[in-house]
Coordinates of C-alpha atoms and ligand atoms in Angstrom, one line a residue:
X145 CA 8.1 -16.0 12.2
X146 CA 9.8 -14.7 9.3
X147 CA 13.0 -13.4 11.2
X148 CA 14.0 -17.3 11.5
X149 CA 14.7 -17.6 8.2
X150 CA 18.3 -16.2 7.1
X151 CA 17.9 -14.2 4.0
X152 CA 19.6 -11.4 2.1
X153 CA 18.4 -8.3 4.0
X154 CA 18.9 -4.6 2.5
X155 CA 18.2 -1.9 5.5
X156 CA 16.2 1.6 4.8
X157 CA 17.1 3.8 7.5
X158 CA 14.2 6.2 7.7
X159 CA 14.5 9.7 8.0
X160 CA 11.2 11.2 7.6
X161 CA 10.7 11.2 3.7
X162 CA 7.7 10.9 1.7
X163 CA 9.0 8.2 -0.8
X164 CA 10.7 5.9 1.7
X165 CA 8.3 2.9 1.1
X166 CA 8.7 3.0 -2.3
X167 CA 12.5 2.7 -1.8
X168 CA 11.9 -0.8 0.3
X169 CA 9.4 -1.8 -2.5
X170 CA 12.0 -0.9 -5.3
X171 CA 14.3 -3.2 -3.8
X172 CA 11.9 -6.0 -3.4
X173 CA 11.1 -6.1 -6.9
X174 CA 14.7 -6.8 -7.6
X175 CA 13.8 -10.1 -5.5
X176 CA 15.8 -8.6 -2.6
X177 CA 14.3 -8.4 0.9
X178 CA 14.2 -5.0 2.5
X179 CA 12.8 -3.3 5.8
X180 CA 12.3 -0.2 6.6
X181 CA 14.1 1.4 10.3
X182 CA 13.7 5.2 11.9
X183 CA 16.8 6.5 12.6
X184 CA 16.2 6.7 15.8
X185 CA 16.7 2.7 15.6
X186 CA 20.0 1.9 17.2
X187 CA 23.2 0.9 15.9
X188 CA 23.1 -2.7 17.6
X189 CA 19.7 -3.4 16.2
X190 CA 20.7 -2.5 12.6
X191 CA 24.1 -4.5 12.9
X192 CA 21.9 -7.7 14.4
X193 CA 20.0 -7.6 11.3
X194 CA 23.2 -8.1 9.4
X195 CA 22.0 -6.1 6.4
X196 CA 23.8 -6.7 2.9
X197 CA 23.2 -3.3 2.8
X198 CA 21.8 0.2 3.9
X199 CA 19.8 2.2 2.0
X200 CA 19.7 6.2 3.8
X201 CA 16.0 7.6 2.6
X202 CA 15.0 11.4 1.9
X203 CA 13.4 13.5 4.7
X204 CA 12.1 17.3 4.5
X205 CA 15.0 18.9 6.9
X206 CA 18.0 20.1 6.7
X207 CA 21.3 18.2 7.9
X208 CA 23.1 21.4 9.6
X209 CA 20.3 22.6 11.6
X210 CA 20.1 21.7 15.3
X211 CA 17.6 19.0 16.0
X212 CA 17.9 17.4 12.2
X213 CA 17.9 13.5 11.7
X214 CA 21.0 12.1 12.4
X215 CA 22.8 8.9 12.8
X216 CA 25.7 8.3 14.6
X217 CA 29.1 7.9 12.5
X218 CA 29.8 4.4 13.7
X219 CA 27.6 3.0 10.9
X220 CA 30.0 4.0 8.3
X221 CA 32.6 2.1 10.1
X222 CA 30.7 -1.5 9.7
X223 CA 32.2 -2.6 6.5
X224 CA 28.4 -2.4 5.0
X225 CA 28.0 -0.6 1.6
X226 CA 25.1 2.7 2.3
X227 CA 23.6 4.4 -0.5
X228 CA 22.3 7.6 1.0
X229 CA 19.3 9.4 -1.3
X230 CA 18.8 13.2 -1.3
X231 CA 18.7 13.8 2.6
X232 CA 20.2 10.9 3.0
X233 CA 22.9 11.7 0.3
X234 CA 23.8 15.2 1.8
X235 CA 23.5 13.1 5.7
X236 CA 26.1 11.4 4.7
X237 CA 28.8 14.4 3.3
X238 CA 27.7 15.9 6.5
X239 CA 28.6 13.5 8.7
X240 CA 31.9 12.6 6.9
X241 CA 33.4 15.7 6.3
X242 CA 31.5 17.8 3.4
X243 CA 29.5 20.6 3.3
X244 CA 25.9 21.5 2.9
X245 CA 24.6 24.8 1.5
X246 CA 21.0 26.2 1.3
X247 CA 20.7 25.6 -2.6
X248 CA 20.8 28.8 -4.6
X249 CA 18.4 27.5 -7.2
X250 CA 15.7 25.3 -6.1
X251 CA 15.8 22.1 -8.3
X252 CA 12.5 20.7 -8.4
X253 CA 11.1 18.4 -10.9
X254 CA 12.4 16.1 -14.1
X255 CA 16.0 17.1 -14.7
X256 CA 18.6 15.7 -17.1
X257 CA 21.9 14.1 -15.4
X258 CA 24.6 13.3 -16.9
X259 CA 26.1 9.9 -14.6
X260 CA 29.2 8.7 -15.0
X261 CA 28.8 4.9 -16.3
X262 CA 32.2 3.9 -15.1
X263 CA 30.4 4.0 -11.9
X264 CA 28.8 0.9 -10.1
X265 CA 25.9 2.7 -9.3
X266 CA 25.3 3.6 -13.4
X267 CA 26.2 0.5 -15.3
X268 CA 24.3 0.0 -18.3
X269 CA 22.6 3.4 -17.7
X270 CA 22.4 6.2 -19.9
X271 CA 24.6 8.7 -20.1
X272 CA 22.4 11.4 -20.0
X273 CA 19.2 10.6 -18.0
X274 CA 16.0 11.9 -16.5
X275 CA 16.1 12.0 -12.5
X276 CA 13.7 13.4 -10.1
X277 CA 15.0 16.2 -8.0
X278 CA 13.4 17.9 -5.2
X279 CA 16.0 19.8 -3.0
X280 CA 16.6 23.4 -1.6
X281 CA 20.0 22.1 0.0
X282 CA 22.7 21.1 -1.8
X283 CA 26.4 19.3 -1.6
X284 CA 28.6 21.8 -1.9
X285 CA 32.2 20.6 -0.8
X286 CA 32.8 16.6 -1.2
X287 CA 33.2 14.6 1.9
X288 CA 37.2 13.7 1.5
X289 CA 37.6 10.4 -0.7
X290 CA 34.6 11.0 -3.1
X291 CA 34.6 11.3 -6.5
X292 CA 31.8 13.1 -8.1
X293 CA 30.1 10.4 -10.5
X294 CA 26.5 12.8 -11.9
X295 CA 25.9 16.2 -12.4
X296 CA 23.4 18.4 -13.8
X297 CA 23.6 21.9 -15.1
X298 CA 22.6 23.7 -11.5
X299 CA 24.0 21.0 -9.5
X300 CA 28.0 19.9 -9.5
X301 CA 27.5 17.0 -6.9
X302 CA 24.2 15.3 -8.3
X303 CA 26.1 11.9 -7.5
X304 CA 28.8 10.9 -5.5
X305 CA 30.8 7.9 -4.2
X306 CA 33.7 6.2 -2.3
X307 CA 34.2 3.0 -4.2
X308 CA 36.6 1.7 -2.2
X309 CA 34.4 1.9 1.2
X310 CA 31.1 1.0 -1.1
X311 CA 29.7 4.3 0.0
X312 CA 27.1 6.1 -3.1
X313 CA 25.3 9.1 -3.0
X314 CA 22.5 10.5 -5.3
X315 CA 21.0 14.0 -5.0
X316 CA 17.8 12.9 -7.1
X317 CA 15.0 9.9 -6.1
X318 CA 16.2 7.1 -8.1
X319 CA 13.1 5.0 -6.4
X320 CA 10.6 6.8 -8.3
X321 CA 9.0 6.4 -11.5
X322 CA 10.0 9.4 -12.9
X323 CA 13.5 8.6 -12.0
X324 CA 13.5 7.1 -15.9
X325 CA 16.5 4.8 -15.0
X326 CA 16.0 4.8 -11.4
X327 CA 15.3 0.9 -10.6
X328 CA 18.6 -0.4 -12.7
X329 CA 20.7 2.1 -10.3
X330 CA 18.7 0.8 -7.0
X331 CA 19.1 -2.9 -8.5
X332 CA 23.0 -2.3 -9.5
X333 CA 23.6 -0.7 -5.9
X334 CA 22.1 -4.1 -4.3
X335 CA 23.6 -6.7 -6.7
X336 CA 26.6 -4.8 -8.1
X337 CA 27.7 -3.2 -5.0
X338 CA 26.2 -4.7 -2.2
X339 CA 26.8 -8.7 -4.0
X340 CA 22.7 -9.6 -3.3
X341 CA 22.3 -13.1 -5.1
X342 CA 18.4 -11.9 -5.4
X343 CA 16.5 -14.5 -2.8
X344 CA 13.5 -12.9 -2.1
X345 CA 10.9 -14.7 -4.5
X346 CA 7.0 -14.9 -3.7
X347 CA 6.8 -18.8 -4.7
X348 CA 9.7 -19.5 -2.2
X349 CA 7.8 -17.3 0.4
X350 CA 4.5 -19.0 0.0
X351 CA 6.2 -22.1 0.6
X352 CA 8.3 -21.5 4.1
X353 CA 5.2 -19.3 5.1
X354 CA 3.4 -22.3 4.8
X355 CA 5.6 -24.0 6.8
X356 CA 6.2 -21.9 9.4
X357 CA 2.9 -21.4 9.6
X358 CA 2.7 -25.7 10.5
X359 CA 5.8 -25.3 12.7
X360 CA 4.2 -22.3 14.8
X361 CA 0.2 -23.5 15.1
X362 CA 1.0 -27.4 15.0
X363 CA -2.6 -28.6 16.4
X364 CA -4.0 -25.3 17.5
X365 CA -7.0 -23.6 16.1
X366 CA -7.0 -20.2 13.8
X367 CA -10.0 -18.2 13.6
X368 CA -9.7 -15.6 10.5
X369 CA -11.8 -12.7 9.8
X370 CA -12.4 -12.7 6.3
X371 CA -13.6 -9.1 4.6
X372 CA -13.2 -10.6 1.2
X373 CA -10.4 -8.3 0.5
X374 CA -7.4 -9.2 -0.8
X375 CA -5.4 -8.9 2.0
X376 CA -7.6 -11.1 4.8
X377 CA -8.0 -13.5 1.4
X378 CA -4.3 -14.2 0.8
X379 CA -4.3 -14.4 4.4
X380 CA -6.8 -17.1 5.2
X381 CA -5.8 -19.0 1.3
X382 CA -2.2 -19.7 3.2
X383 CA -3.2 -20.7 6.7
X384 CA -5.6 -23.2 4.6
X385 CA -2.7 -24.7 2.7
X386 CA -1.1 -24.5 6.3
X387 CA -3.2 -26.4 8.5
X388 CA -6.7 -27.1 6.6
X389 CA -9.8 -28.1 8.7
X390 CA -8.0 -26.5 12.0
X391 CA -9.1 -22.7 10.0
X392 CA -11.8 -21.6 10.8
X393 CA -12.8 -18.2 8.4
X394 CA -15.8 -16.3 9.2
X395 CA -17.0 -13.3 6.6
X396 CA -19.3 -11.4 7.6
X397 CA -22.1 -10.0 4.8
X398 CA -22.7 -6.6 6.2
X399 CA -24.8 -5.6 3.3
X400 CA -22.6 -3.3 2.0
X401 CA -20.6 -5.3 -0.2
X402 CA -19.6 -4.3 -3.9
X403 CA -21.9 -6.1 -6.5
X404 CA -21.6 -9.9 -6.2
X405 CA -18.7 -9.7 -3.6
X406 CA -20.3 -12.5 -1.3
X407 CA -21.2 -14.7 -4.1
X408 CA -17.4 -14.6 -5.2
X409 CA -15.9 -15.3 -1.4
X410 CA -18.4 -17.5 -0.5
X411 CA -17.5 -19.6 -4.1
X412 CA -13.4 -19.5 -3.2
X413 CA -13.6 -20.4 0.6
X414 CA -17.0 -22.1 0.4
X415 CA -18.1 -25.8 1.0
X416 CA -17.3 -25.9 -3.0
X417 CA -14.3 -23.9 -3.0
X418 CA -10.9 -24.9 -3.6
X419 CA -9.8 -24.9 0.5
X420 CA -10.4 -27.9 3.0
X421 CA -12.0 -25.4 6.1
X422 CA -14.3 -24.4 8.3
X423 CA -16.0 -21.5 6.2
X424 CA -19.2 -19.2 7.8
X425 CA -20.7 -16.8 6.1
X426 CA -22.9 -14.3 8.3
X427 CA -25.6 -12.6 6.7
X428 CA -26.0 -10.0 8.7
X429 CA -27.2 -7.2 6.1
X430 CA -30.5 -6.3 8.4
X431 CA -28.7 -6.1 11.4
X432 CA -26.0 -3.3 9.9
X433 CA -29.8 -2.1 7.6
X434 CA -31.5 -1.5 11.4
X435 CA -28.5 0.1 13.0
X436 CA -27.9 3.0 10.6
X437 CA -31.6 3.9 9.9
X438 CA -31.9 7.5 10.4
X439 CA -27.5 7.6 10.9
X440 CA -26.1 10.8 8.9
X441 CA -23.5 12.1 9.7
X442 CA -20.4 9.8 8.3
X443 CA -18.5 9.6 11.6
X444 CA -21.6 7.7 13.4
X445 CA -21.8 5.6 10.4
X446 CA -18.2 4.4 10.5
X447 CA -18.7 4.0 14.5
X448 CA -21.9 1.9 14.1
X449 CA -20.6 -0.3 11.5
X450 CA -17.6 -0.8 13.5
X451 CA -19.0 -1.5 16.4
X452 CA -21.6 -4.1 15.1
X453 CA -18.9 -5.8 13.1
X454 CA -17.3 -6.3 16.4
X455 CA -20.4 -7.7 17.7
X456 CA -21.3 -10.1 14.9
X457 CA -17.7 -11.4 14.9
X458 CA -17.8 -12.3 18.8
X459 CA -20.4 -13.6 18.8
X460 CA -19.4 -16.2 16.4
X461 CA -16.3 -16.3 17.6
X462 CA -18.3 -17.2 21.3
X463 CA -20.1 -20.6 19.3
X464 CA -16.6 -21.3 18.2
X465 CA -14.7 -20.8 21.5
X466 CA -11.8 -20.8 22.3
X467 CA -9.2 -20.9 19.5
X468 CA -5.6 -20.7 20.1
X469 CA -4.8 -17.8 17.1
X470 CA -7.0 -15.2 15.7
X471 CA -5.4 -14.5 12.3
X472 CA -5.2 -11.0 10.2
X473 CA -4.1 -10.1 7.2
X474 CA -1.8 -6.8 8.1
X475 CA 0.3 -5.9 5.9
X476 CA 3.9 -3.8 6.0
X477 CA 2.4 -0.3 4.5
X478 CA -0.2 -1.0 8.0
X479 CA 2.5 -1.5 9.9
X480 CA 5.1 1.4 8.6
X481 CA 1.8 3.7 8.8
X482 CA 1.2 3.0 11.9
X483 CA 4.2 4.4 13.3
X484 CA 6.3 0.5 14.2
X485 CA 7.9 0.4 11.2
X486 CA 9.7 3.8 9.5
X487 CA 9.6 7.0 10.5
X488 CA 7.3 8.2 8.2
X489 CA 4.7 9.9 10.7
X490 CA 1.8 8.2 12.5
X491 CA -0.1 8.7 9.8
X492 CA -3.6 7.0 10.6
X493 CA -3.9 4.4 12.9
X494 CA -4.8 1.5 11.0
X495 CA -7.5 -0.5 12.2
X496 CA -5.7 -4.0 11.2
X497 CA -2.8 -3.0 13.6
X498 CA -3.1 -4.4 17.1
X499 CA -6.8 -3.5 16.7
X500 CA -10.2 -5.5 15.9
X501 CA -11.5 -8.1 18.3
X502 CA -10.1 -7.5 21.8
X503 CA -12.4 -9.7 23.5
X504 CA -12.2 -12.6 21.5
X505 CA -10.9 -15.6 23.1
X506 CA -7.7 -16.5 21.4
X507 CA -3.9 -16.9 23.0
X508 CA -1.6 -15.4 20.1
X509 CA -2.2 -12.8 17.0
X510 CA -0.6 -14.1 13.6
X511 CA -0.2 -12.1 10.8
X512 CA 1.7 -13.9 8.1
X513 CA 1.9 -11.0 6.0
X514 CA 3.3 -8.9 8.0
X515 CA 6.2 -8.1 6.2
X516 CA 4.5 -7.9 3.0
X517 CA 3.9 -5.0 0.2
X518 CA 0.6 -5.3 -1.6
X519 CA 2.2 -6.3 -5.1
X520 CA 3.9 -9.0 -3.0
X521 CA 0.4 -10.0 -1.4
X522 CA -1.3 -10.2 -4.8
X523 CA 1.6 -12.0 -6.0
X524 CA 1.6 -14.5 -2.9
X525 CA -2.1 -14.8 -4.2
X526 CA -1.6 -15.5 -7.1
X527 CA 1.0 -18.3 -6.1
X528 CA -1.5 -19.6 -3.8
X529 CA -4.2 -20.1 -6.8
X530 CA -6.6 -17.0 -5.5
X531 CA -8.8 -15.8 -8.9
X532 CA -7.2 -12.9 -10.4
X533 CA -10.6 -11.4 -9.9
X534 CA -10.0 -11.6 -6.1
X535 CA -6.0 -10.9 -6.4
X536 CA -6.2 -8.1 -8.7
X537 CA -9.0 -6.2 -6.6
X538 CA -8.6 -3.1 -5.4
X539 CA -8.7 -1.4 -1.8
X540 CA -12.3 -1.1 -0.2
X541 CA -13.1 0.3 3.0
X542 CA -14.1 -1.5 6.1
X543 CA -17.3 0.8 6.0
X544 CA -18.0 -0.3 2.5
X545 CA -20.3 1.0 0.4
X546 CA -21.5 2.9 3.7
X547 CA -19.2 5.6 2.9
X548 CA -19.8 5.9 -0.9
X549 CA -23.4 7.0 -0.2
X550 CA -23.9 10.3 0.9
X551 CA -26.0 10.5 4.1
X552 CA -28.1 7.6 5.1
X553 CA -27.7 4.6 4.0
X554 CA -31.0 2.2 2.8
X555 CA -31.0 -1.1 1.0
X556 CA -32.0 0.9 -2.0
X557 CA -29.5 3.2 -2.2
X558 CA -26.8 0.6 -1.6
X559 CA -28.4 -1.7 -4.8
X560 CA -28.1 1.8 -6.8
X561 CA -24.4 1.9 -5.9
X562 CA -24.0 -1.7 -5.8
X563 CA -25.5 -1.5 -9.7
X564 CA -23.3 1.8 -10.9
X565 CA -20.3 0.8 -9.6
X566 CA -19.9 -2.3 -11.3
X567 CA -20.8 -0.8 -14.9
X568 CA -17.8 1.4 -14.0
X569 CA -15.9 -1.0 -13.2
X570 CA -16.7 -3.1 -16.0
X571 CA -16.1 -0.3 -18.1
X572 CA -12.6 1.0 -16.3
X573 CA -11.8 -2.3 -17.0
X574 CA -11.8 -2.3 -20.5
X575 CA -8.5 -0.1 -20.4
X576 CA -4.9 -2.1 -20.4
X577 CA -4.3 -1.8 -16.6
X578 CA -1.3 0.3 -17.2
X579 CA -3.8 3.2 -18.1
X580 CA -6.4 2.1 -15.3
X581 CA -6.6 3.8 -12.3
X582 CA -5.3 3.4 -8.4
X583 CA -8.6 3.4 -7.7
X584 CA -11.9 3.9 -9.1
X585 CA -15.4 3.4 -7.9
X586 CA -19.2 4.8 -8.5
X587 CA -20.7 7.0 -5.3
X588 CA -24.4 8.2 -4.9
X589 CA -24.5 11.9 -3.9
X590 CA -27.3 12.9 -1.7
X591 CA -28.9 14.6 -4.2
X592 CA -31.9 14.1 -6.4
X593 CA -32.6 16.3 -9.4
X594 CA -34.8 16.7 -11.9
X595 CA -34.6 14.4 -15.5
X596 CA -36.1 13.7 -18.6
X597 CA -37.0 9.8 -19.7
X598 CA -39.3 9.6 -22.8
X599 CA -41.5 12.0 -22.8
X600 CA -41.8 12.1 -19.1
X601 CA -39.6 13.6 -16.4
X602 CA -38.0 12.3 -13.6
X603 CA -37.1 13.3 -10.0
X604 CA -33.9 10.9 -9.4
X605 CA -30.7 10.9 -7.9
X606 CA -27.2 11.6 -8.9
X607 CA -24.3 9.3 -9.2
X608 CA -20.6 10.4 -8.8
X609 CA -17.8 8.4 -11.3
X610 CA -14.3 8.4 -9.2
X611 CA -11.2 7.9 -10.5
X612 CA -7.7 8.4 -9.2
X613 CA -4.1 7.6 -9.2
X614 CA -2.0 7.4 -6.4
X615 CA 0.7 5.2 -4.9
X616 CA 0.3 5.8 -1.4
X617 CA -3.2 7.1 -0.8
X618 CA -1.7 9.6 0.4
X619 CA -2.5 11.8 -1.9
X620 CA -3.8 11.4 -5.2
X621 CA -4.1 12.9 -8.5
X622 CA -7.8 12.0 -10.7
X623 CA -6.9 10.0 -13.6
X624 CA -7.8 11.1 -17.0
X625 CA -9.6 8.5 -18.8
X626 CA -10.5 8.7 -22.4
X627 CA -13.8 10.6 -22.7
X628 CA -15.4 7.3 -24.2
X629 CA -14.8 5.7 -21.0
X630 CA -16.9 8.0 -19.3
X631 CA -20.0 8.7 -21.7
X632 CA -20.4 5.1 -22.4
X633 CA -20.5 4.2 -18.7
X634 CA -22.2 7.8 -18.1
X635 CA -24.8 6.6 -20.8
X636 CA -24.9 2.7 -19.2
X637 CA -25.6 4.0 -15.9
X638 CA -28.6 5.7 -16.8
X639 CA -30.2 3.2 -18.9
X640 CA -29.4 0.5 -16.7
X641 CA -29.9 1.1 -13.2
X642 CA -33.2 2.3 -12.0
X643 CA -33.4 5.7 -9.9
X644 CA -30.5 7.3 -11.5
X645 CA -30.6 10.1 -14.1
X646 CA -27.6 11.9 -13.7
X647 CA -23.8 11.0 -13.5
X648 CA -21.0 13.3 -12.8
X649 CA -17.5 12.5 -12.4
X650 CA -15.6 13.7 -9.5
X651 CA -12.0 15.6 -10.7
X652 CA -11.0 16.9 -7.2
X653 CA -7.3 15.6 -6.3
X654 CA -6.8 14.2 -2.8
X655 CA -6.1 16.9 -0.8
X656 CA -8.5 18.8 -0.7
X657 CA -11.0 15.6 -0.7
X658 CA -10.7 12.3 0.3
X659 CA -10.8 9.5 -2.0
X660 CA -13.8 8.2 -0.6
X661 CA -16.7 10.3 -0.1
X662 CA -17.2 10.3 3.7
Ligands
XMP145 P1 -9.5 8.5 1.9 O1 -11.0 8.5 1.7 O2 -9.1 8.7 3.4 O3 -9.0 7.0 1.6 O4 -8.7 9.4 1.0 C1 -7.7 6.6 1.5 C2 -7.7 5.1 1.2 O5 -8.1 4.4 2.4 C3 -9.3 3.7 2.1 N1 -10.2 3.9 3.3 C4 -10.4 3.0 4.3 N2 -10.0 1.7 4.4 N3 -11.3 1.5 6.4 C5 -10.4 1.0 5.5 O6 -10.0 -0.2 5.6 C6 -11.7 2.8 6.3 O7 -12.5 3.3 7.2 C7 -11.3 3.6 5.2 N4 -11.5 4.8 4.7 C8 -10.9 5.0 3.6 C9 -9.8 4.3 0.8 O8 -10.6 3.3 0.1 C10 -8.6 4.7 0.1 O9 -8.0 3.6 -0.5

């Protein structure tokens, strides 16, 4: 749907590196679109998409061995400028005439680079700057008609350019955070050197979604799955806008919702809400109760929730009939992830992708957010007049609260985690978000142990506090909160929520655990 529209369009070809979403999002935040390609996309499609410009992306090989990611030389003959980054920056000496070397120091980490800010690429930059580095190759001889435009002390090349073919080459990761100038050089390559006028803006996406959306379904039906999430909600809030009473949502309360969750989805899509549809709510909390009774081992769990939400979805979807879409909210890390987008691995098989209700009775799939990052999502949200409470939250599983309690699951044990978790929340929440968390949540271990309340003791169980920072989920570091944080919500827990008499806090990184607990 959104191909139709002709917009500015900056290309990441992908060749295997860990950052390369966050390139595509870098550029999105300067209000340029962006889309990410493996290099094993061909030249034809690339050219079709008639890109204002390429962006190359890291990758873990080496350009001179045999088998390495490659491209074929045409591109640099389509008049389109390329910024090639790390792998992508020595790709490109390699292919037009410089040379590679094994590095003789390794340069790994936070390193000051002195830029050349006569350069396009380092306008308005510092001088001397931090960049992120993480390379054993490096650029040894100049492909002929570059100039070098950075350096550090261990590296002579750390920036590089042909000016008059709009070609720009950086050793380091300017599309990270700790690339301390990094999004003024990815912002001057797209509107200095590439001539972007900056058209990709939520508000004006909202609006030609919305119509699109009108243009594509006309008088059809839409059936949504709702999860309450923020994705599914931004996803149901525009096909409302779009085509009202012909939506039908359907949310389905498998009892192992975060504290209050229903009440809050059931307010904003609701008979009293603020959209015209056709909203049901499914209480289905002994249904999902009876099916995991006696279930341990976390893979059954996940199967027999997913299998039952299945169920309770068709067979609503059955009273409805037949519809003519079935709408999702999938977004562009689900589809980059899942292997159609990038070349970033097939990472996990995302369940949004191509998956859910097979057997429902609906003609087309649409998935208007398709092309979206999560910021973009929340900020199509907010645009859309979603509660910051539901814009702002963050990822929960499918499973739920299923897979924050250890073992089996009982109504009782999900009210204890229900309870804990939102005084952590509440708590977490205090902090200015730019100190809170990726993602933070309360578990309940398995365990019970033994306590002391008054002058009795207790026998009770143990809750875990998780808190961590990441930006692809990836992998993730824990967050350290100030210790007040923690005691007071440590000392909340225990006071306030029956059966608990013991919190710990969970400082394992992701790997060698999971963020969630199962
Ligand atoms: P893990 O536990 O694998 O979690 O480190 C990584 C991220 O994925 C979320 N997660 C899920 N999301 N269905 C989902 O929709 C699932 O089964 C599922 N398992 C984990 C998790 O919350 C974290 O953000």
């Amino acid at each position: 749907m959104e191909k139709k529209m002709k917009r500015e369009t900056v290309v990441v070809l992908d060749f295997g590196g860990q950052y390369n979403q966050l390139i595509a999002r870098r550029v999105r935040e300067c209000n340029v679109y962006c889309e990410i390609y493996s290099y094993k996309t061909g030249l034809e499609t690339i050219k079709a998409l008639q890109p204002k410009g390429i962006i190359f992306t890291g990758g873990p090989n080496s350009c001179y061995e045999p088998g390495a990611p490659t491209y074929v030389k045409e591109i640099f003959e389509l008049g389109v400028p390329i910024l090639g980054i790390c792998y992508g920056s020595q790709l490109m000496m390699h292919l037009l005439g410089g040379q590679v070397e094994k590095a003789p120091v390794r340069e790994y980490g936070k390193i000051e680079v002195t830029v050349n800010r006569d350069s396009k690429l380092f306008a308005d930059v510092s001088e001397k700057t931090i960049c992120w580095m993480s390379h054993n190759d490096y650029i040894s001889r100049l492909a002929p008609g570059f100039t070098v435009s950075a350096h550090t002390d261990n590296c002579p090349y750390a920036a590089m350019e042909n000016e008059e073919k709009q070609f720009y080459a950086t050793q380091f990761h300017p599309e990270v955070l700790h690339t301390q100038e990094g999004k003024k050089m990815l912002s001057n390559f797209v509107y200095k050197v590439c001539g972007c006028s900056g058209d990709w803006k939520m508000d004006s996406f909202v609006e030609e979604s919305i119509r699109a959306l009108r243009e594509e379904i006309g008088d059809g039906r839409v059936l949504c799955a709702l999860s309450g999430g923020v994705d599914s909600s931004v996803c149901a809030a525009l096909l409302a806008k779009a085509v009202g009473k012909q939506l039908t949502c359907v949310f389905v309360d498998h009892g192992l919702l975060r504290k209050n969750e229903r009440e809050q989805v059931c307010e904003v899509f609701g008979e009293n809400g603020d959209f015209d549809i056709h909203f049901i709510c499914v209480d289905a909390r002994d249904r999902f109760y009876s099916e995991l009774a006696g279930k341990r081992a976390p893979e059954r769990k996940r199967k027999v929730i997913g299998r039952e939400f299945i169920r309770v979805f068709e067979a609503e979807a059955k009273k409805i009939g037949m519809v003519d879409y079935l709408a999702q909210g999938t977004i562009y890390p689900d589809v980059v992830e899942s292997g159609l987008g990038g070349e970033s691995a097939t990472i996990k098989s995302h369940h949004n992708v191509g998956g859910l209700p097979k057997h429902v009775d609906f003609k087309e799939l649409i998935e208007p957010l398709r092309n979206l990052f999560k910021d973009e999502v929340r900020q199509a949200g907010r645009e859309l007049g979603l509660p910051e409470e539901l814009v702002s939250r963050q990822p929960f599983p499918g499973p739920g609260l299923a897979i924050r309690i250890i073992g089996e699951v009982t109504p009782e044990k999900v009210q204890i985690v229900q309870d804990a978790d939102a005084i952590w929340r509440e708590e977490v929440g205090k902090l200015p978000p730019a100190q809170r968390p990726s993602q933070y949540f309360a578990a309940l271990t398995n365990m019970k142990s033994v306590g002391v309340m008054g002058d009795e003791r207790t026998y009770d169980y143990a809750v875990a506090l998780r808190a961590v920072t990441t930006t692809d989920f990836m992998t993730a570091e824990v967050t350290l909160l100030p210790t007040e944080t923690i005691t007071t919500a440590a000392n909340r827990i225990v006071n306030e929520v029956k059966h608990v008499n013991r919190v710990m806090f969970d400082y394992t990184t992701k790997p060698p655990a999971t963020i969630e607990f199962e």
